[in-house]
Coordinates of C-alpha atoms in Angstrom, one line a residue:
Chain A
M1 CA 45.4 -135.9 -259.6
L2 CA 43.8 -134.8 -256.4
A3 CA 45.6 -134.6 -253.0
L4 CA 44.0 -133.5 -249.8
Y5 CA 46.0 -132.2 -246.8
H6 CA 43.9 -132.6 -243.7
F7 CA 43.9 -133.3 -239.9
G8 CA 41.5 -136.3 -240.1
P9 CA 37.7 -136.5 -240.1
V10 CA 37.0 -133.6 -237.7
A11 CA 35.9 -130.0 -238.0
N12 CA 37.1 -128.1 -241.1
S13 CA 39.1 -131.1 -242.4
L14 CA 36.1 -133.3 -242.4
T15 CA 34.3 -130.9 -244.8
P16 CA 36.3 -131.7 -248.0
L17 CA 37.1 -135.3 -246.9
L18 CA 33.4 -136.1 -246.8
C19 CA 32.7 -134.4 -250.1
L20 CA 35.4 -136.4 -251.9
L21 CA 34.1 -139.6 -250.3
E22 CA 30.5 -138.8 -251.3
K23 CA 31.7 -138.4 -254.9
D24 CA 33.9 -141.5 -254.7
L25 CA 36.8 -139.6 -256.0
P26 CA 40.3 -141.1 -255.7
F27 CA 42.7 -138.7 -253.9
E28 CA 46.1 -138.8 -252.2
N29 CA 45.6 -138.9 -248.5
R30 CA 48.0 -136.4 -246.9
R31 CA 47.1 -136.6 -243.2
L32 CA 48.9 -134.1 -241.1
N33 CA 49.5 -134.5 -237.4
S34 CA 48.5 -131.2 -235.8
R35 CA 50.0 -132.2 -232.5
L36 CA 53.4 -132.5 -234.2
W37 CA 52.7 -129.1 -235.8
E38 CA 53.2 -130.6 -239.2
H39 CA 51.2 -127.7 -240.8
H40 CA 53.8 -125.2 -239.6
T41 CA 56.8 -126.6 -241.4
P42 CA 58.4 -124.5 -244.2
E43 CA 57.6 -127.3 -246.7
F44 CA 53.9 -127.2 -246.0
Q45 CA 53.9 -123.4 -245.9
Q46 CA 55.1 -123.4 -249.5
L47 CA 51.6 -124.8 -250.3
S48 CA 49.7 -123.0 -247.6
P49 CA 51.5 -119.8 -246.7
D50 CA 49.1 -119.1 -243.9
G51 CA 49.5 -122.6 -242.5
M52 CA 45.8 -123.2 -242.9
V53 CA 44.4 -126.8 -243.2
P54 CA 42.7 -128.3 -245.2
I55 CA 44.0 -127.6 -248.7
L56 CA 43.3 -129.4 -251.9
L57 CA 45.8 -129.9 -254.7
H58 CA 44.4 -130.2 -258.2
K59 CA 46.2 -129.8 -261.5
G60 CA 49.2 -128.2 -259.6
R61 CA 47.1 -125.6 -258.0
V62 CA 46.1 -125.1 -254.4
I63 CA 42.5 -124.6 -253.4
R64 CA 42.0 -123.4 -249.8
E65 CA 39.2 -122.9 -247.3
S66 CA 37.0 -126.0 -246.8
T67 CA 33.7 -124.4 -247.9
V68 CA 35.3 -123.0 -251.0
I69 CA 37.1 -126.3 -251.7
N70 CA 33.7 -128.1 -251.7
E71 CA 32.1 -125.7 -254.1
Y72 CA 35.2 -126.2 -256.3
V73 CA 35.0 -130.0 -256.2
D74 CA 31.3 -129.9 -256.9
S75 CA 31.8 -127.7 -260.0
V76 CA 34.7 -129.7 -261.4
F77 CA 33.3 -133.1 -260.5
P78 CA 29.6 -132.6 -260.6
D79 CA 28.6 -136.3 -260.3
P80 CA 26.7 -136.7 -258.0
P81 CA 25.7 -133.1 -257.6
L82 CA 25.9 -131.8 -254.0
R83 CA 24.5 -128.3 -254.8
P84 CA 20.9 -127.8 -255.7
A85 CA 20.4 -126.7 -259.3
D86 CA 17.7 -124.2 -258.3
P87 CA 19.4 -120.8 -257.7
W88 CA 17.3 -119.9 -254.7
L89 CA 17.9 -123.3 -253.0
R90 CA 21.6 -122.9 -253.8
A91 CA 21.6 -119.5 -252.1
E92 CA 19.9 -121.1 -249.0
M93 CA 22.7 -123.7 -249.0
R94 CA 25.3 -120.9 -248.9
V95 CA 23.5 -119.1 -246.1
L96 CA 23.8 -122.4 -244.1
T97 CA 27.5 -123.1 -244.9
K98 CA 28.3 -119.4 -244.2
Y99 CA 26.6 -119.6 -240.8
V100 CA 28.9 -122.5 -239.8
D101 CA 32.0 -120.6 -240.9
E102 CA 31.1 -117.3 -239.3
Y103 CA 29.3 -118.4 -236.1
F104 CA 29.3 -122.1 -235.3
C105 CA 33.0 -122.8 -236.1
P106 CA 34.4 -119.8 -234.1
A107 CA 32.3 -120.8 -231.1
L108 CA 33.2 -124.4 -231.2
T109 CA 36.9 -123.5 -231.7
V110 CA 36.9 -121.8 -228.3
V111 CA 35.6 -124.9 -226.6
G112 CA 37.9 -127.2 -228.7
A113 CA 41.0 -125.2 -228.3
H114 CA 40.4 -124.9 -224.5
G115 CA 40.3 -128.7 -224.5
A116 CA 43.9 -128.6 -225.8
T117 CA 45.1 -126.6 -222.8
P118 CA 46.2 -129.7 -220.8
F119 CA 48.4 -130.8 -223.8
A120 CA 49.7 -127.3 -224.8
S121 CA 50.4 -126.0 -221.2
K122 CA 52.7 -129.0 -220.6
I123 CA 55.0 -128.0 -223.5
D124 CA 58.3 -126.4 -222.3
K125 CA 57.9 -122.6 -222.5
A126 CA 61.0 -122.0 -224.7
E127 CA 59.8 -124.7 -227.1
M128 CA 56.3 -123.2 -227.2
A129 CA 57.8 -119.8 -228.0
R130 CA 59.6 -121.4 -230.9
I131 CA 56.4 -123.1 -232.1
L132 CA 54.4 -119.9 -231.8
A133 CA 57.0 -118.0 -233.8
R134 CA 56.5 -120.4 -236.6
M135 CA 52.8 -119.8 -236.8
P136 CA 52.2 -117.4 -239.8
N137 CA 48.6 -116.5 -239.0
E138 CA 48.3 -113.9 -236.2
E139 CA 44.9 -115.0 -235.0
V140 CA 46.0 -118.7 -234.8
R141 CA 49.1 -117.6 -232.9
R142 CA 47.0 -115.6 -230.4
K143 CA 44.7 -118.6 -229.9
W144 CA 47.6 -120.9 -229.1
Q145 CA 49.2 -118.3 -226.9
T146 CA 45.9 -118.4 -224.8
V147 CA 45.6 -122.1 -225.0
S148 CA 49.3 -122.8 -223.9
N149 CA 48.9 -120.4 -221.0
T150 CA 45.7 -120.4 -218.9
G151 CA 43.2 -121.4 -221.6
Y152 CA 40.0 -119.4 -222.1
S153 CA 38.3 -117.6 -219.2
E154 CA 35.0 -118.9 -217.8
A155 CA 33.2 -115.9 -219.3
E156 CA 34.7 -116.7 -222.8
L157 CA 33.7 -120.4 -222.5
A158 CA 30.2 -119.4 -221.3
D159 CA 29.8 -117.1 -224.3
A160 CA 30.9 -119.8 -226.7
R161 CA 28.4 -122.3 -225.1
R162 CA 25.7 -119.6 -225.4
K163 CA 26.4 -119.3 -229.1
L164 CA 26.5 -123.1 -229.6
G165 CA 23.0 -123.1 -228.1
N166 CA 22.0 -120.7 -230.8
C167 CA 23.6 -123.1 -233.4
L168 CA 21.6 -126.0 -232.1
R169 CA 18.3 -124.0 -232.3
R170 CA 19.2 -122.9 -235.8
L171 CA 19.7 -126.5 -236.8
E172 CA 16.6 -127.7 -235.2
D173 CA 14.5 -124.8 -236.8
Q174 CA 16.0 -125.5 -240.2
L175 CA 15.1 -129.1 -240.0
A176 CA 11.6 -128.2 -238.8
G177 CA 11.0 -125.9 -241.8
V178 CA 11.7 -128.4 -244.5
S179 CA 10.2 -131.7 -245.7
G180 CA 12.8 -134.4 -246.2
D181 CA 15.7 -135.8 -244.3
W182 CA 18.3 -133.2 -245.1
L183 CA 18.9 -129.5 -244.3
L184 CA 17.5 -128.3 -247.6
G185 CA 14.7 -131.0 -247.6
K186 CA 14.9 -133.7 -250.2
D187 CA 18.4 -133.0 -251.5
Y188 CA 21.4 -133.9 -249.5
S189 CA 23.9 -131.1 -250.1
L190 CA 27.1 -129.3 -249.1
A191 CA 25.1 -127.7 -246.3
D192 CA 24.7 -131.2 -244.6
I193 CA 28.4 -131.8 -245.1
K194 CA 29.4 -128.5 -243.6
W195 CA 27.1 -128.8 -240.6
Y196 CA 28.2 -132.3 -240.0
S197 CA 31.8 -131.0 -239.6
M198 CA 30.7 -129.4 -236.4
A199 CA 27.3 -130.7 -235.2
P200 CA 28.5 -134.1 -233.9
A201 CA 30.0 -132.2 -231.0
L202 CA 26.7 -130.8 -229.9
P203 CA 25.4 -133.7 -227.8
R204 CA 28.7 -133.7 -225.8
V205 CA 29.1 -129.9 -225.4
L206 CA 25.4 -129.2 -224.7
P207 CA 24.2 -132.4 -222.9
D208 CA 21.2 -130.6 -221.4
L209 CA 19.9 -129.1 -224.6
C210 CA 20.9 -131.6 -227.3
T211 CA 18.4 -134.3 -226.1
A212 CA 15.6 -136.4 -227.6
E213 CA 13.1 -133.9 -226.1
G214 CA 15.0 -130.7 -226.8
A215 CA 16.4 -131.4 -230.2
P216 CA 14.7 -134.5 -231.7
R217 CA 15.3 -133.4 -235.4
T218 CA 18.9 -132.8 -234.8
L219 CA 19.4 -136.2 -233.3
R220 CA 17.5 -137.8 -236.2
W221 CA 19.6 -135.9 -238.7
L222 CA 22.8 -136.9 -236.9
D223 CA 21.7 -140.6 -237.1
A224 CA 20.8 -140.2 -240.8
M225 CA 24.2 -138.7 -241.5
A226 CA 26.0 -141.5 -239.5
A227 CA 24.2 -144.1 -241.7
R228 CA 25.6 -142.7 -244.9
P229 CA 28.4 -145.0 -246.4
A230 CA 30.6 -142.0 -247.0
V231 CA 30.4 -140.9 -243.4
Q232 CA 31.2 -144.5 -242.3
A233 CA 34.2 -144.4 -244.6
L234 CA 35.6 -141.4 -242.7
D235 CA 36.8 -143.8 -240.1
T236 CA 39.6 -144.9 -242.4
Y237 CA 41.1 -141.4 -242.1
R238 CA 41.1 -141.2 -238.4
T239 CA 44.7 -142.2 -237.6
P240 CA 47.8 -140.4 -239.1
A241 CA 49.3 -142.4 -242.0
Chain B
M1 CA 10.7 -108.1 -260.5
L2 CA 13.7 -107.3 -258.2
A3 CA 13.5 -105.3 -255.0
L4 CA 16.4 -104.5 -252.8
Y5 CA 16.0 -103.5 -249.1
H6 CA 19.2 -101.8 -248.0
F7 CA 20.7 -99.1 -245.8
G8 CA 22.3 -97.1 -248.6
P9 CA 25.7 -97.5 -250.4
V10 CA 27.8 -98.5 -247.4
A11 CA 29.1 -101.7 -245.9
N12 CA 27.0 -104.9 -246.5
S13 CA 24.2 -102.9 -248.2
L14 CA 26.7 -101.6 -250.8
T15 CA 27.5 -105.1 -251.9
P16 CA 24.3 -106.1 -253.7
L17 CA 23.6 -102.4 -254.7
L18 CA 26.8 -102.2 -256.6
C19 CA 26.3 -105.6 -258.2
L20 CA 22.8 -104.6 -259.5
L21 CA 24.2 -101.3 -260.8
E22 CA 27.2 -103.1 -262.6
K23 CA 24.7 -105.3 -264.4
D24 CA 22.3 -102.3 -265.1
L25 CA 19.4 -104.3 -263.7
P26 CA 16.2 -102.3 -262.8
F27 CA 15.1 -102.9 -259.2
E28 CA 12.8 -101.4 -256.7
N29 CA 14.8 -99.2 -254.3
R30 CA 13.6 -99.9 -250.8
R31 CA 16.0 -97.8 -248.7
L32 CA 15.5 -98.4 -245.0
N33 CA 16.6 -95.8 -242.4
S34 CA 18.6 -97.7 -239.8
R35 CA 18.5 -94.7 -237.3
L36 CA 14.7 -95.0 -237.3
W37 CA 15.1 -98.8 -236.8
E38 CA 13.0 -99.5 -239.8
H39 CA 14.5 -103.0 -240.1
H40 CA 13.1 -103.9 -236.7
T41 CA 9.4 -103.4 -237.6
P42 CA 7.1 -106.4 -237.6
E43 CA 6.4 -105.8 -241.4
F44 CA 10.1 -106.0 -242.3
Q45 CA 10.6 -109.0 -240.1
Q46 CA 8.0 -110.9 -242.1
L47 CA 10.6 -110.8 -244.9
S48 CA 13.7 -111.0 -242.8
P49 CA 12.9 -112.7 -239.5
D50 CA 16.4 -112.0 -238.2
G51 CA 16.1 -108.3 -239.1
M52 CA 19.1 -108.6 -241.3
V53 CA 19.7 -106.1 -244.1
P54 CA 20.3 -106.2 -247.1
I55 CA 17.8 -108.6 -248.6
L56 CA 16.8 -109.1 -252.2
L57 CA 13.3 -110.0 -253.4
H58 CA 13.0 -111.9 -256.6
K59 CA 10.1 -113.9 -257.9
G60 CA 8.4 -113.7 -254.5
R61 CA 11.4 -115.2 -252.7
V62 CA 13.8 -113.6 -250.3
I63 CA 17.5 -113.9 -250.8
R64 CA 19.7 -112.9 -247.9
E65 CA 23.3 -112.3 -246.9
S66 CA 25.0 -109.8 -249.2
T67 CA 27.7 -112.2 -250.5
V68 CA 25.2 -114.9 -251.2
I69 CA 22.9 -112.4 -252.9
N70 CA 25.6 -111.4 -255.3
E71 CA 26.4 -115.0 -256.3
Y72 CA 22.6 -115.5 -256.8
V73 CA 22.3 -112.3 -259.0
D74 CA 25.3 -113.4 -261.1
S75 CA 23.9 -116.8 -261.7
V76 CA 20.4 -115.6 -262.6
F77 CA 21.5 -112.5 -264.5
P78 CA 24.9 -113.6 -265.9
D79 CA 25.5 -110.6 -268.2
P80 CA 28.1 -109.2 -267.7
P81 CA 29.6 -112.0 -265.7
L82 CA 31.1 -110.9 -262.3
R83 CA 32.5 -114.3 -261.5
P84 CA 35.5 -115.8 -263.4
A85 CA 34.6 -118.9 -265.5
D86 CA 37.8 -120.7 -264.4
P87 CA 36.9 -122.8 -261.3
W88 CA 40.3 -122.1 -259.6
L89 CA 39.9 -118.3 -260.0
R90 CA 36.3 -118.6 -258.9
A91 CA 37.6 -120.3 -255.7
E92 CA 40.1 -117.5 -255.2
M93 CA 37.3 -115.0 -255.6
R94 CA 35.4 -116.8 -252.8
V95 CA 38.4 -116.9 -250.5
L96 CA 38.5 -113.1 -250.9
T97 CA 34.8 -112.5 -250.3
K98 CA 34.9 -114.9 -247.3
Y99 CA 37.8 -113.0 -245.7
V100 CA 35.7 -109.8 -245.8
D101 CA 32.7 -111.5 -244.2
E102 CA 34.7 -113.3 -241.5
Y103 CA 37.5 -110.9 -240.7
F104 CA 37.3 -107.5 -242.3
C105 CA 33.5 -106.8 -241.6
P106 CA 33.5 -107.9 -237.9
A107 CA 36.6 -105.7 -237.2
L108 CA 35.1 -102.7 -239.1
T109 CA 31.8 -103.2 -237.3
V110 CA 33.4 -102.6 -234.0
V111 CA 34.9 -99.3 -235.1
G112 CA 31.7 -98.3 -237.0
A113 CA 29.3 -99.2 -234.1
H114 CA 31.5 -97.4 -231.7
G115 CA 31.0 -94.3 -233.8
A116 CA 27.3 -94.6 -233.2
T117 CA 27.7 -94.3 -229.4
P118 CA 27.1 -90.5 -229.3
F119 CA 23.8 -91.1 -231.1
A120 CA 22.7 -94.3 -229.3
S121 CA 23.8 -93.2 -225.8
K122 CA 21.5 -90.1 -226.1
I123 CA 18.4 -92.2 -226.5
D124 CA 16.1 -92.4 -223.5
K125 CA 17.0 -95.6 -221.5
A126 CA 13.4 -96.9 -221.4
E127 CA 13.0 -96.2 -225.1
M128 CA 16.3 -98.0 -225.8
A129 CA 15.2 -101.0 -223.8
R130 CA 12.1 -101.2 -226.0
I131 CA 14.2 -100.9 -229.2
L132 CA 16.6 -103.6 -227.9
A133 CA 13.7 -105.9 -227.1
R134 CA 12.5 -105.7 -230.8
M135 CA 15.9 -106.9 -232.1
P136 CA 15.5 -110.5 -233.0
N137 CA 19.2 -111.3 -233.5
E138 CA 21.0 -111.9 -230.2
E139 CA 24.4 -110.7 -231.4
V140 CA 23.0 -107.5 -232.9
R141 CA 21.2 -106.9 -229.7
R142 CA 24.3 -107.3 -227.6
K143 CA 26.2 -105.0 -229.9
W144 CA 23.6 -102.3 -229.5
Q145 CA 23.6 -102.8 -225.8
T146 CA 27.3 -102.1 -225.7
V147 CA 27.0 -99.1 -228.2
S148 CA 24.1 -97.5 -226.3
N149 CA 26.0 -97.8 -223.0
T150 CA 29.7 -97.0 -222.9
G151 CA 30.7 -98.1 -226.4
Y152 CA 33.6 -100.5 -226.9
S153 CA 36.6 -100.5 -224.6
E154 CA 40.0 -99.1 -225.7
A155 CA 41.3 -102.7 -225.8
E156 CA 38.5 -103.8 -228.1
L157 CA 39.0 -100.8 -230.4
A158 CA 42.8 -101.4 -230.5
D159 CA 42.2 -105.1 -231.4
A160 CA 39.8 -104.1 -234.2
R161 CA 42.3 -101.6 -235.6
R162 CA 45.0 -104.3 -235.4
K163 CA 42.8 -106.6 -237.5
L164 CA 42.1 -103.7 -239.9
G165 CA 45.8 -103.4 -240.4
N166 CA 45.9 -107.0 -241.4
C167 CA 43.1 -106.4 -243.9
L168 CA 45.0 -103.5 -245.4
R169 CA 48.1 -105.8 -245.8
R170 CA 46.1 -108.5 -247.3
L171 CA 44.6 -106.2 -249.8
E172 CA 48.0 -104.7 -250.7
D173 CA 49.5 -108.2 -251.0
Q174 CA 46.7 -109.5 -253.2
L175 CA 47.1 -106.5 -255.6
A176 CA 50.9 -107.0 -255.6
G177 CA 50.4 -110.7 -256.6
V178 CA 48.3 -110.2 -259.7
S179 CA 48.8 -108.4 -263.0
G180 CA 45.8 -106.2 -263.9
D181 CA 43.8 -103.5 -262.1
W182 CA 41.5 -105.8 -260.1
L183 CA 41.8 -108.2 -257.2
L184 CA 41.9 -111.2 -259.4
G185 CA 44.0 -109.5 -262.1
K186 CA 42.4 -108.7 -265.4
D187 CA 38.8 -109.6 -264.5
Y188 CA 36.7 -107.3 -262.3
S189 CA 34.6 -109.5 -260.1
L190 CA 32.4 -109.9 -257.0
A191 CA 35.7 -109.9 -255.0
D192 CA 36.3 -106.2 -255.9
I193 CA 32.7 -105.4 -255.1
K194 CA 32.9 -107.1 -251.7
W195 CA 36.1 -105.5 -250.7
Y196 CA 34.8 -102.1 -251.8
S197 CA 32.0 -102.4 -249.4
M198 CA 34.5 -102.0 -246.6
A199 CA 37.9 -100.7 -248.0
P200 CA 36.9 -97.1 -248.5
A201 CA 37.0 -96.8 -244.7
L202 CA 40.7 -97.7 -244.5
P203 CA 42.3 -94.3 -245.3
R204 CA 40.1 -92.8 -242.5
V205 CA 40.5 -95.5 -239.9
L206 CA 44.2 -96.2 -240.5
P207 CA 45.6 -92.8 -241.6
D208 CA 49.2 -93.7 -240.7
L209 CA 49.2 -97.0 -242.7
C210 CA 46.9 -96.3 -245.6
T211 CA 49.2 -93.8 -247.4
A212 CA 50.8 -93.4 -250.8
E213 CA 54.0 -94.9 -249.4
G214 CA 52.5 -97.7 -247.2
A215 CA 49.7 -98.9 -249.4
P216 CA 50.1 -97.5 -253.0
R217 CA 48.3 -100.4 -254.7
T218 CA 45.3 -100.0 -252.3
L219 CA 45.0 -96.3 -253.1
R220 CA 45.3 -97.0 -256.8
W221 CA 42.6 -99.7 -256.6
L222 CA 40.3 -97.4 -254.6
D223 CA 40.7 -94.7 -257.3
A224 CA 40.0 -97.3 -260.1
M225 CA 36.9 -98.4 -258.2
A226 CA 35.7 -94.8 -257.7
A227 CA 36.1 -94.1 -261.5
R228 CA 33.6 -96.9 -262.4
P229 CA 30.2 -95.6 -263.6
A230 CA 28.4 -98.1 -261.3
V231 CA 30.3 -96.8 -258.3
Q232 CA 29.5 -93.2 -259.2
A233 CA 25.8 -94.2 -259.6
L234 CA 25.9 -95.3 -255.9
D235 CA 25.5 -91.7 -254.9
T236 CA 21.8 -91.7 -256.0
Y237 CA 21.1 -94.2 -253.2
R238 CA 22.7 -92.2 -250.4
T239 CA 19.7 -90.4 -249.0
P240 CA 16.6 -92.2 -247.7
A241 CA 13.8 -92.1 -250.2

């Protein structure tokens, strides 16, 4: 009934995976191996013409974009609800998920993609040209062109780290402004799920800022997330099937 | 009951303005003059700490981010509905509004902000430093630093225009894939409103691509939008109060 195509419990793929696990919904696990470029095959592109992952299949239709998938899942399978009923709180939830999509994710992508340079730069140039030619999305293709060449410049990496510092401050401020364990306060929501798709990278990428002194609320929230059964169940999806 | 702070019927400010007009909702019109930096006063920052415009006031609470505001308005004032009831179509609507926020708007912002260089570069340097220091959002401050100096480079402008070409193709493809006058087919929705906040710039910015031969559906859709009474009513909000 439900089938999720994903890259495992990391970044945008984690977003719908964790949502399905929180709701205890059965789904077909279609783990793709990004390093084998399984998302750029003609078969997969029939489902996702842009080659974007994750996608959810439900009733023969494709739902795309992780943030949008989760709103869809919560509206079709509302138990337990992962969006606040109060319209203002729901708007705040969307401001938070939007920030991850527009600011946190692009910054973390630079750092993450740069980490793939040792892998991608070893690929034979003619083979890489063929791989690039199969990438339907122009921005993704340009990213991999950079990654398979020299990687990002020091200036680009520094700018990404600067932005990640802003993300950490935003997370810390958000948690300081609410009473309760979660980003919106008492109610665990899609905002926690979305931030958790990126935030576990912060202690590693910003070791000087993401500390017990500098970001105590962030570390406490990361621990509270890690203790959730659904988060622990993510491990099952770590290795390609 | 409702109050909208906006910069007039253009870009992100157009988004909630058009939504309120489509629903014929009375609201207090709080037009800010961006060239007088009215959004960087301490008074306004009490409502919008980041200095972001537009914001909507409702029941003493602030709703921010134009796309989020419109989902809020449609859920609190559902008549007439501007989101499809079908969850899959609603997801498609969100994919479309998201694309504008993440791809179309940033590209158009480069071209638009560059157009402000003649104005901003004439401002006395010490005065500009004071204006910049009052901007709470780091990315906005960096943008205006660039704009008040040399403006964007030719390479940055060319990259923005390349992306705008992709936006035009996306719009044309979307309209080709549906039957009906609007982006989702028969039902006019928040997706049309969001795209209309940016798309009227396309014929001017891409005069060689956005033509009757190259983008016939886009031009027809722009005409259909322009004929809507709510779009015509936008004119009333063009000049600062």
